[in-house]
XYZ file of C-alpha atoms in Angstrom:
708
model
C -2.525 14.027 7.931
C -6.031 13.448 6.607
C -4.643 11.116 3.923
C -2.763 8.872 6.351
C -4.461 5.501 6.826
C -5.721 4.759 10.337
C -5.550 1.425 12.140
C -5.601 0.166 15.706
C -1.975 -0.963 15.653
C 1.038 -0.776 13.308
C 0.671 -2.743 10.082
C 4.046 -4.433 10.647
C 3.126 -8.000 11.505
C 3.832 -11.643 10.823
C 1.533 -13.224 8.253
C 0.108 -16.547 9.384
C -1.489 -18.927 6.880
C -3.460 -22.021 7.874
C -4.279 -25.066 5.723
C -6.834 -27.750 6.639
C -7.194 -30.935 4.546
C -9.412 -33.982 5.097
C -7.929 -37.435 4.527
C -10.592 -38.612 2.075
C -10.299 -42.386 1.775
C -6.797 -42.461 3.304
C -6.011 -43.437 6.852
C -3.924 -40.883 8.773
C -0.612 -42.737 8.361
C -1.264 -43.338 4.649
C -2.167 -39.660 4.176
C 1.077 -38.603 5.834
C 3.162 -40.913 3.657
C 1.308 -40.226 0.384
C 0.394 -36.539 0.752
C 1.537 -34.872 3.954
C 5.284 -35.478 3.861
C 5.725 -34.088 0.353
C 3.242 -31.233 0.930
C 5.170 -30.136 4.026
C 8.396 -30.031 2.036
C 6.700 -27.935 -0.669
C 5.188 -25.491 1.818
C 8.520 -24.923 3.563
C 9.906 -23.428 0.360
C 7.084 -20.923 -0.146
C 8.021 -17.224 -0.247
C 5.906 -14.063 -0.243
C 7.522 -10.962 -1.766
C 10.907 -12.537 -1.016
C 10.137 -13.389 2.643
C 10.367 -17.108 3.458
C 8.337 -19.240 5.842
C 9.806 -18.938 9.334
C 8.059 -21.881 11.002
C 5.806 -24.683 9.760
C 3.846 -26.861 12.156
C 1.737 -29.847 11.097
C -0.878 -31.711 13.119
C -2.185 -35.014 11.727
C -5.396 -35.758 13.575
C -7.805 -38.681 13.252
C -9.739 -37.302 10.261
C -7.809 -34.325 8.928
C -4.471 -32.588 8.898
C -3.828 -28.943 9.708
C -0.747 -26.949 8.717
C 0.252 -23.571 10.142
C 2.780 -21.430 8.267
C 4.242 -18.349 9.927
C 6.154 -16.095 7.538
C 8.997 -13.816 8.549
C 8.378 -10.183 9.363
C 7.509 -8.034 6.372
C 5.701 -10.630 4.262
C 2.665 -9.229 2.444
C -0.427 -11.048 3.832
C -2.309 -11.119 0.517
C 0.752 -12.357 -1.356
C 1.386 -15.022 1.294
C -2.204 -16.281 1.064
C -2.181 -16.426 -2.748
C 1.194 -18.191 -2.857
C 0.146 -20.874 -0.368
C -3.213 -21.352 -2.127
C -1.426 -21.847 -5.451
C 1.055 -24.340 -3.975
C -1.664 -26.376 -2.207
C -3.997 -26.405 -5.243
C -1.173 -27.394 -7.572
C 0.010 -30.222 -5.352
C -3.437 -31.673 -4.524
C -4.564 -31.636 -8.174
C -3.214 -35.170 -8.651
C -5.043 -36.592 -5.646
C -8.626 -37.760 -5.239
C -11.538 -35.294 -5.288
C -12.415 -35.877 -1.627
C -8.984 -34.505 -0.651
C -8.869 -31.729 -3.260
C -12.326 -30.377 -2.439
C -11.741 -30.387 1.320
C -8.648 -28.149 1.218
C -9.205 -24.863 3.059
C -6.511 -22.166 2.992
C -7.036 -19.105 5.177
C -5.074 -16.303 6.787
C -5.352 -14.170 9.854
C -3.556 -11.231 11.409
C -3.359 -10.438 15.073
C -4.292 -6.919 16.145
C -5.890 -5.789 12.879
C -9.148 -5.024 14.692
C -12.735 -5.596 13.621
C -16.198 -4.061 13.819
C -19.100 -5.950 15.393
C -22.729 -4.972 15.937
C -25.707 -7.055 17.081
C -29.323 -6.860 15.886
C -32.119 -8.300 18.018
C -35.847 -8.139 18.514
C -37.968 -9.657 21.293
C -40.856 -9.862 18.796
C -39.207 -11.866 15.984
C -37.400 -15.115 15.362
C -33.837 -14.955 14.077
C -34.900 -16.210 10.652
C -37.598 -13.554 10.385
C -35.158 -10.894 11.571
C -32.528 -12.040 9.081
C -34.968 -12.075 6.150
C -36.092 -8.565 7.120
C -32.642 -7.005 7.587
C -30.455 -8.858 5.079
C -31.771 -7.015 1.971
C -31.357 -3.713 3.830
C -27.963 -4.267 5.457
C -25.988 -6.271 2.871
C -25.861 -3.483 0.206
C -23.942 -1.186 2.586
C -20.743 -3.131 1.700
C -20.534 -1.016 -1.459
C -20.416 2.119 0.713
C -17.493 0.881 2.842
C -14.399 0.736 0.587
C -12.018 0.124 3.497
C -13.705 -3.148 4.529
C -12.841 -6.556 3.120
C -16.528 -7.357 3.531
C -19.539 -6.467 5.666
C -21.521 -9.593 6.509
C -24.699 -10.190 8.490
C -24.300 -13.541 10.230
C -27.287 -15.693 11.191
C -26.351 -18.548 13.568
C -29.585 -20.316 12.509
C -28.105 -21.336 9.172
C -29.940 -24.132 7.356
C -28.776 -27.293 5.672
C -30.431 -29.861 3.411
C -30.120 -33.430 4.629
C -30.310 -36.207 2.022
C -31.168 -39.456 3.789
C -30.576 -42.418 1.486
C -32.554 -45.665 1.591
C -30.020 -48.522 1.329
C -32.643 -51.037 0.139
C -33.770 -48.791 -2.711
C -30.165 -48.094 -3.681
C -29.477 -51.817 -3.861
C -32.699 -52.379 -5.833
C -31.587 -49.863 -8.498
C -27.936 -51.032 -8.311
C -26.678 -47.558 -7.383
C -23.784 -46.592 -5.124
C -23.492 -43.645 -2.748
C -20.624 -42.348 -4.877
C -22.980 -42.044 -7.846
C -25.500 -40.145 -5.728
C -22.817 -37.776 -4.398
C -21.494 -37.131 -7.915
C -24.982 -36.414 -9.269
C -25.744 -33.950 -6.462
C -22.445 -32.113 -7.023
C -23.194 -31.840 -10.745
C -26.661 -30.451 -9.996
C -25.818 -27.739 -7.447
C -22.626 -26.291 -8.940
C -22.480 -23.936 -11.904
C -19.621 -24.492 -14.347
C -17.648 -22.413 -16.816
C -17.556 -23.258 -20.516
C -14.765 -20.939 -21.512
C -14.976 -17.730 -23.570
C -16.204 -17.116 -27.122
C -15.249 -14.000 -29.116
C -17.802 -12.428 -31.480
C -16.348 -9.458 -33.314
C -14.796 -7.092 -30.798
C -16.764 -8.520 -27.875
C -16.126 -11.649 -25.895
C -18.660 -13.621 -23.899
C -18.082 -16.033 -21.065
C -19.976 -19.307 -21.403
C -21.654 -20.424 -18.186
C -23.493 -23.607 -17.357
C -25.878 -22.613 -14.551
C -26.614 -25.069 -11.779
C -29.451 -27.437 -12.559
C -30.938 -27.498 -9.058
C -31.752 -24.074 -7.616
C -34.595 -25.252 -5.366
C -35.536 -28.234 -3.224
C -37.984 -29.523 -5.861
C -35.342 -29.402 -8.590
C -32.845 -31.184 -6.340
C -35.355 -33.947 -5.607
C -35.841 -34.467 -9.368
C -32.107 -34.764 -10.075
C -31.325 -37.909 -12.061
C -28.757 -40.135 -10.360
C -28.780 -43.216 -12.570
C -26.102 -43.492 -15.293
C -26.741 -42.934 -18.973
C -28.311 -45.968 -20.620
C -29.946 -47.195 -17.414
C -33.605 -46.596 -16.517
C -34.034 -43.075 -15.060
C -33.862 -42.948 -11.259
C -34.400 -39.646 -9.477
C -32.961 -38.618 -6.121
C -36.407 -38.646 -4.516
C -36.795 -42.310 -5.586
C -34.010 -43.463 -3.270
C -33.832 -40.722 -0.605
C -35.821 -38.331 1.541
C -34.761 -34.661 1.693
C -35.325 -32.363 4.654
C -34.320 -28.846 5.690
C -33.051 -28.198 9.195
C -30.500 -26.290 11.248
C -26.907 -26.604 10.127
C -25.457 -29.104 12.591
C -21.996 -27.756 11.897
C -23.042 -24.339 13.206
C -23.335 -24.488 16.975
C -22.940 -20.762 17.628
C -25.594 -18.744 19.403
C -25.611 -15.047 20.303
C -27.809 -13.190 22.789
C -27.896 -9.448 23.498
C -29.553 -8.442 26.763
C -31.102 -11.912 26.887
C -32.506 -11.875 23.315
C -31.178 -14.030 20.443
C -29.175 -11.877 18.033
C -27.759 -11.549 14.552
C -24.199 -10.265 14.254
C -22.829 -7.828 11.699
C -19.074 -8.316 11.219
C -16.551 -6.290 9.224
C -12.778 -6.590 8.896
C -10.531 -3.931 7.320
C -8.669 -4.505 4.091
C -4.909 -4.774 4.306
C -3.753 -1.176 4.775
C -7.359 0.044 5.008
C -8.460 2.883 7.262
C -10.221 1.049 10.097
C -11.568 4.239 11.656
C -13.092 5.360 8.372
C -14.461 1.829 7.883
C -16.271 1.928 11.227
C -17.569 5.450 10.666
C -18.791 4.534 7.164
C -20.656 1.473 8.475
C -22.416 3.467 11.187
C -23.257 6.262 8.735
C -24.639 3.771 6.200
C -26.707 2.017 8.870
C -28.066 5.369 10.017
C -29.387 6.061 6.517
C -31.228 2.712 6.486
C -32.743 3.042 9.959
C -36.040 4.328 8.586
C -36.502 0.959 6.842
C -36.070 -1.081 10.028
C -39.172 -2.338 11.833
C -39.786 -0.439 15.054
C -39.168 -3.519 17.222
C -35.610 -4.067 15.901
C -32.848 -2.935 18.277
C -29.082 -2.912 17.937
C -25.943 -2.564 20.048
C -22.452 -1.697 18.859
C -20.261 -4.398 20.393
C -16.840 -3.415 19.037
C -16.111 -0.103 17.331
C -12.374 0.422 16.687
C -13.063 4.072 15.871
C -13.888 4.641 19.550
C -10.418 3.541 20.647
C -8.710 5.591 17.951
C -10.836 8.645 18.796
C -9.801 8.250 22.432
C -6.157 8.062 21.398
C -6.471 11.152 19.196
C -8.211 12.929 22.071
C -5.338 11.858 24.326
C -2.797 13.325 21.881
C -4.754 16.566 21.674
C -4.946 16.620 25.466
C -1.181 16.172 25.746
C -0.577 18.852 23.122
C -2.969 21.167 24.907
C -1.378 20.454 28.282
C 2.127 21.057 26.910
C 0.996 24.289 25.274
C -0.786 25.407 28.468
C 2.258 24.755 30.647
C 4.440 26.567 28.123
C 2.032 29.497 28.177
C 2.121 29.610 31.975
C 5.918 29.420 32.144
C 6.429 32.022 29.440
C 3.789 34.289 30.865
C 5.356 34.099 34.330
C 8.843 34.838 33.017
C 8.057 37.132 30.097
C 4.570 38.507 30.681
C 3.508 38.986 27.062
C 0.779 37.133 25.156
C 2.523 37.744 21.802
C 5.696 36.100 23.106
C 3.710 33.166 24.444
C 2.068 32.548 21.074
C 5.433 32.796 19.309
C 6.883 29.937 21.377
C 3.741 27.784 21.645
C 3.274 27.623 17.861
C 6.130 25.117 17.762
C 3.990 22.359 19.328
C 1.206 21.941 16.736
C 3.495 22.823 13.831
C 6.099 20.164 14.618
C 3.303 17.561 14.936
C 1.800 18.560 11.597
C 5.180 18.524 9.854
C 5.785 15.037 11.288
C 2.809 13.787 9.220
C 4.822 14.489 6.041
C 7.672 12.208 7.112
C 5.184 9.614 8.354
C 3.579 9.556 4.912
C 6.942 9.306 3.127
C 8.068 6.371 5.305
C 4.825 4.408 4.892
C 3.584 4.891 8.456
C -0.026 5.285 9.464
C -1.908 6.731 12.396
C -2.387 4.087 15.079
C -2.414 3.842 18.849
C 1.378 3.408 18.922
C 2.326 6.275 16.577
C -0.197 8.592 18.224
C 1.358 7.693 21.570
C 4.727 8.769 20.182
C 3.307 12.120 19.076
C 1.817 12.615 22.543
C 5.163 11.725 24.119
C 7.032 14.298 22.037
C 4.467 17.100 22.473
C 5.743 18.084 25.904
C 9.374 18.167 24.763
C 8.815 20.178 21.611
C 8.439 23.597 23.235
C 11.800 23.533 25.023
C 13.906 24.761 22.109
C 11.525 27.642 21.347
C 11.677 28.869 24.942
C 15.495 28.892 24.841
C 15.610 30.776 21.516
C 12.999 33.298 22.585
C 14.606 33.946 25.966
C 18.003 34.552 24.385
C 16.474 37.010 21.924
C 14.981 38.912 24.879
C 18.373 38.947 26.607
C 20.006 40.558 23.573
C 17.347 43.268 23.391
C 17.526 44.158 27.092
C 18.585 47.779 27.597
C 18.738 48.545 23.875
C 15.858 50.997 24.109
C 14.145 52.571 21.134
C 15.449 53.667 17.770
C 16.864 50.407 16.469
C 16.632 49.989 12.711
C 15.235 46.843 11.113
C 18.740 45.765 10.093
C 19.976 46.168 13.692
C 17.036 44.156 15.035
C 17.686 41.416 12.478
C 21.357 41.316 13.400
C 20.528 40.946 17.112
C 18.048 38.122 16.389
C 20.603 36.284 14.221
C 23.266 36.736 16.897
C 20.933 35.405 19.584
C 20.056 32.326 17.482
C 23.694 31.630 16.597
C 24.623 31.565 20.285
C 22.109 28.816 21.156
C 21.836 26.821 17.918
C 24.563 24.308 18.781
C 23.274 23.666 22.322
C 19.740 23.237 20.923
C 20.932 20.816 18.232
C 23.014 18.906 20.787
C 20.183 18.655 23.310
C 17.738 17.542 20.602
C 20.145 14.843 19.411
C 20.661 13.755 23.028
C 16.914 13.195 23.342
C 16.602 11.420 19.982
C 19.527 9.080 20.668
C 17.241 7.216 23.067
C 14.705 6.508 20.308
C 16.819 6.221 17.143
C 18.041 2.634 17.777
C 14.432 1.426 18.051
C 13.779 2.491 14.441
C 16.379 0.020 13.154
C 15.143 -2.978 15.150
C 13.350 -5.857 13.468
C 10.591 -8.326 14.209
C 8.493 -8.022 17.337
C 10.483 -5.112 18.814
C 9.943 -3.011 15.707
C 6.243 -3.912 15.582
C 5.803 -2.784 19.183
C 8.053 0.277 19.354
C 9.133 1.160 15.810
C 6.227 3.501 15.045
C 6.492 5.161 18.465
C 10.203 5.843 17.977
C 9.695 7.221 14.452
C 6.910 9.536 15.598
C 9.072 10.930 18.422
C 12.124 11.360 16.162
C 10.129 13.061 13.411
C 8.193 15.390 15.687
C 10.944 16.306 18.136
C 13.596 16.591 15.416
C 11.437 18.976 13.430
C 10.726 21.021 16.564
C 14.385 22.063 16.657
C 14.178 23.258 13.037
C 11.000 25.193 13.823
C 12.673 26.759 16.873
C 15.783 27.834 14.974
C 14.042 29.113 11.812
C 10.396 29.955 12.346
C 10.353 31.265 15.930
C 13.058 33.940 15.368
C 11.444 34.886 12.024
C 8.068 35.454 13.709
C 9.759 37.367 16.519
C 11.594 39.579 14.009
C 8.337 40.417 12.215
C 6.730 41.325 15.536
C 9.675 43.627 16.246
C 9.754 45.116 12.737
C 7.430 48.019 13.414
C 6.883 47.711 17.116
C 8.786 48.713 20.193
C 11.454 46.497 21.644
C 10.004 44.453 24.492
C 12.256 44.026 27.462
C 10.835 40.613 28.355
C 10.040 41.241 32.040
C 7.190 39.322 33.614
C 4.787 40.208 36.412
C 6.651 37.997 38.856
C 10.063 39.428 38.064
C 10.782 40.643 41.695
C 9.837 37.261 43.200
C 11.798 35.366 40.576
C 14.797 37.595 41.199
C 14.720 36.703 44.909
C 14.484 32.990 44.067
C 17.367 33.394 41.630
C 19.514 35.121 44.259
C 18.717 32.445 46.876
C 19.601 29.681 44.420
C 22.857 31.400 43.489
C 23.909 31.756 47.151
C 22.949 28.154 47.952
C 24.830 26.735 44.978
C 27.935 28.791 45.846
C 27.880 27.571 49.453
C 27.445 23.957 48.323
C 30.382 24.136 45.918
C 32.665 25.701 48.560
C 31.907 23.145 51.315
C 33.456 19.713 50.824
C 31.682 18.330 53.917
C 28.215 19.307 52.612
C 28.983 17.740 49.230
C 30.111 14.507 50.911
C 26.941 14.339 53.029
C 24.759 14.992 49.981
C 26.462 12.295 47.902
C 26.322 9.810 50.796
C 22.607 10.508 51.261
C 21.906 9.881 47.582
C 23.923 6.644 47.614
C 22.059 5.453 50.729
C 18.654 6.388 49.331
C 19.159 4.576 46.006
C 19.400 0.985 47.383
C 16.458 1.691 49.711
C 14.343 2.668 46.691
C 15.479 -0.443 44.812
C 14.663 -2.738 47.763
C 11.431 -1.166 48.992
C 9.781 0.572 46.012
C 10.897 -1.289 42.879
C 9.421 -4.703 43.882
C 5.985 -3.075 44.332
C 5.875 -1.704 40.792
C 3.789 -3.729 38.340
C 5.849 -5.528 35.716
C 4.508 -6.119 32.211
C 5.831 -5.833 28.678
C 3.164 -3.345 27.617
C 0.589 -1.726 29.886
C -2.957 -2.919 29.262
C -5.520 -0.263 28.355
C -8.557 0.382 30.493
C -11.535 -1.810 29.570
C -15.290 -1.747 30.169
C -15.819 -5.356 28.995
C -15.794 -8.262 31.467
C -16.097 -11.865 30.261
C -17.452 -14.663 32.454
C -17.111 -18.011 30.688
C -18.097 -21.572 31.533
C -17.005 -24.924 30.172
C -18.956 -28.011 31.262
C -17.840 -31.311 29.660
C -21.019 -33.074 30.861
C -23.207 -30.698 28.830
C -23.188 -32.745 25.642
C -25.788 -30.927 23.527
C -26.026 -27.322 22.332
C -29.390 -27.030 24.074
C -27.880 -27.961 27.435
C -25.032 -25.468 27.005
C -27.489 -22.772 25.935
C -29.595 -23.359 29.062
C -26.461 -23.149 31.225
C -25.446 -19.825 29.652
C -28.953 -18.370 30.045
C -28.850 -19.250 33.752
C -25.359 -17.694 34.053
C -26.524 -14.522 32.301
C -29.550 -14.170 34.605
C -27.325 -14.725 37.647
C -24.870 -12.023 36.543
C -27.656 -9.507 35.920
C -29.080 -10.211 39.388
C -25.687 -9.915 41.115
C -24.515 -6.746 39.320
C -27.709 -4.895 38.369
C -26.283 -1.392 38.851
C -23.011 -1.970 36.986
C -24.093 -3.555 33.663
C -25.131 -1.563 30.582
C -26.018 -4.685 28.604
C -24.912 -8.296 28.179
C -23.783 -10.247 25.141
C -23.798 -14.044 25.308
C -22.091 -16.271 22.768
C -21.915 -20.044 22.478
C -19.837 -22.252 20.213
C -18.322 -25.731 20.023
C -15.663 -24.538 22.477
C -18.178 -23.682 25.196
C -19.660 -20.291 25.923
C -19.379 -17.033 27.826
C -21.307 -13.966 28.878
C -19.746 -10.602 28.048
C -20.725 -7.746 30.359
C -20.549 -4.174 29.040
C -19.989 -2.139 32.183
C -21.196 1.373 32.871
C -17.772 2.331 34.235
C -14.357 0.899 33.461
C -13.177 2.058 36.894
C -15.018 -0.845 38.579
C -13.634 -3.657 36.451
C -11.015 -4.835 38.952
C -13.494 -4.942 41.820
C -16.133 -6.713 39.697
C -13.557 -9.252 38.509
C -12.746 -10.170 42.106
C -16.439 -10.403 43.012
C -17.249 -12.576 39.987
C -14.333 -14.913 40.732
C -15.652 -15.320 44.286
C -19.218 -16.008 43.082
C -18.408 -18.466 40.289
C -16.004 -21.103 41.539
C -15.035 -24.268 39.718
C -16.820 -27.518 40.539
C -16.024 -31.104 39.461
C -18.416 -30.638 36.505
C -18.111 -26.931 35.662
C -15.085 -24.721 34.986
C -15.436 -20.922 35.097
C -13.097 -18.133 34.022
C -13.378 -14.362 34.575
C -11.234 -12.040 32.433
C -11.380 -8.369 31.396
C -11.386 -7.943 27.613
C -10.372 -5.000 25.500
C -10.383 -5.173 21.684
C -7.813 -2.367 21.604
C -5.294 -4.329 23.663
C -2.135 -5.079 21.703
C -1.745 -8.845 21.859
C 1.889 -9.851 21.777
C 3.421 -13.347 21.728
C 3.462 -14.808 25.215
C 6.022 -17.636 25.298
C 5.378 -20.486 27.690
C 7.104 -20.382 31.058
C 8.255 -23.954 30.510
C 8.529 -25.918 27.268
C 9.291 -29.619 26.867
C 9.993 -31.179 23.487
C 9.587 -34.925 23.038
C 11.636 -36.514 20.243
C 12.847 -39.925 19.170
C 10.995 -43.217 18.987
C 7.808 -43.710 17.005
C 4.914 -41.280 16.697
C 2.785 -43.585 18.862
C 5.452 -43.690 21.577
C 5.858 -39.875 21.583
C 2.095 -39.502 21.801
C 1.913 -41.921 24.731
C 4.686 -40.084 26.607
C 2.917 -36.741 26.028
C -0.376 -38.159 27.323
C 1.302 -39.602 30.443
C 3.036 -36.292 31.191
C -0.216 -34.414 30.621
C -2.042 -36.579 33.149
C 0.688 -35.987 35.733
C 0.593 -32.198 35.272
C -3.183 -31.752 34.974
C -4.471 -29.462 37.706
C -0.969 -28.210 38.512
C -0.260 -26.078 35.437
C -2.170 -24.466 32.600
C -0.758 -26.283 29.598
C -1.285 -27.384 26.016
C 0.340 -29.850 23.637
C 1.340 -29.023 20.056
C 0.360 -30.994 18.095
C -2.478 -32.351 20.189
C -1.610 -35.528 22.072
C -5.254 -36.579 22.323
C -6.091 -39.441 19.995
C -9.236 -41.552 19.874
C -9.149 -45.289 19.456
C -10.190 -46.544 16.036
C -12.005 -49.534 14.594
C -10.285 -51.737 12.034
C -12.403 -53.426 9.344
C -10.739 -56.464 7.770
C -12.093 -57.404 4.333
C -12.056 -60.875 2.806
C -9.620 -60.987 -0.160
C -11.654 -63.551 -2.090
C -14.687 -61.244 -2.025
C -13.103 -57.839 -2.651
C -11.206 -59.134 -5.673
C -14.398 -60.206 -7.446
C -15.846 -57.553 -9.806
C -19.456 -58.007 -8.709
C -18.628 -57.353 -5.050
C -17.810 -53.930 -3.544
C -14.184 -52.900 -3.864
C -12.170 -51.750 -0.823
C -12.518 -48.180 -2.125
C -16.312 -48.526 -2.348
C -16.411 -50.043 1.105
C -14.340 -47.123 2.469
C -16.751 -44.646 0.861
C -19.805 -46.449 2.277
C -18.309 -46.508 5.768
C -17.610 -42.764 5.604
C -21.187 -42.099 4.454
C -22.611 -44.310 7.190
C -20.575 -42.736 9.960
């Protein structure tokens, strides 16, 4: 059990691989004809450990193309990523550098979980905080073997801007392509192969030439044989915020750094989270006193709650068994003999879970909790029948006689116990052999129930009578009468008389059956419609997200100001219910996440927030509970329309027209996106572009891309 890996959800999943590629000097249609069409065909044939690509979608936008490959169930995520990377790299190797270098292949898995923690200080800037904590926090990655990486993220990332002077470039007869090539040569280190000296081999490395701003400024950009021209002679260099990074994070109103960690494939996510917190605790003495932190997402919390829930169910089942046995039998030794079946069958189930490649997750633990209450039944039956055989036997039985009575008692009930156990398992067995989404959702639960409950019958038929025989070996025969025997006898007699009267009266039977038949449709009509309907029940959450999207807020600063005002408003409206806030902003908009003091109030607070923050013509709000331990399952659209035929431009126009008609009526999306911006066409003069001393069409394309 301790060696089983732990995750939030079962590892059975569909691997999804994404590929993004810029067009380089190609226009979108030319890229599709020259690169995209053939690349799509190559990607469709990719396989990972024998599992083929199930679906491939491609979206050719104005400046880049994105491909999404979804493999069939059972594909190894690492193998899928490596295979797609190899295929893309191999295919793009014969195309221009601008296309090759832009290729980005990545993978993601739903429901794998992650760890997130924020650092903040009201006394320091983010850069100062990052420079202080990064040397302390980054080394903890070596102490967390289950993580694919532990990274401290600073949204204030920097970039170097090289602003070229066109007049100086023309004066030195240099092109932007030459400048770009020289910069690439200066900032990248290269490999020179391997040399073997004796029994040792050494890798030859060419370190990057420019490791600082001063060295980059002094990079030579003129070709060999021409007078030396340095980068600083034709350009100005400056350091500023990375314009591609528009994310901002705030914890309790203070700008924050974020520590992220994702588990390795098959890694123990609970151990990963515990290791990170333990490693951070050892470094706390090195933190400045003004630095604070908040754990935003800790998967170990959800798993601990699930384990606690299983233990609670096991304890409840054992307690009820103790009460029932004590009422009927009245002996603590007998109670312990029967109740031992519950923990033992759970522990034995771990062996089969390990052999079948399962792990401990919220689904499998739920299965163990489900079976805990059923596991004691067989032991009670075996034990009660043993007592029945010993009733009236008195003292003086030899060990052989006691053993014979125990064996006889077990033989009488073994077939009914096996049959009843199989009857229970028949409900779950078919779920083990399902595939795809059904198996991912219910496969581990079914296996856990089958393993635990199936083993409980073996424990009841072998271990319980053995323990009982050892208790009887040197002791007196216990008659098995409880303290409530007289009361129970009266109840038994009343039940016997009532059942006899019912079976002898045809009129009473008819009335009873008619009443049941009349009650059933009433329940279906009046009660069933009021029951909530969902594929999987959502777990309780103490996170509430209030988001805003305002198209008129064009700059990050404007969006940041809007989110600060929203955060202050939420704190003022719900001062007694919020533990702390976490605000995040990105290119998609922004939201404020509220960590509540009690998950019990989330429904009421959701309704209140929806009433307070209503949509306006310029602002769009959304209020949703969020739980990182919620199992996200595919949610197919209620209505799907596929547009085919005609040209790509005609299909796009039809999609845009339909979208305008349905806007405001439905929540919808188009795949691929139907939004396209109008473009500018530059017509070159043939008599100029064909002359060697004038810019070629390729050079002109490069200059236009640099300028824009």
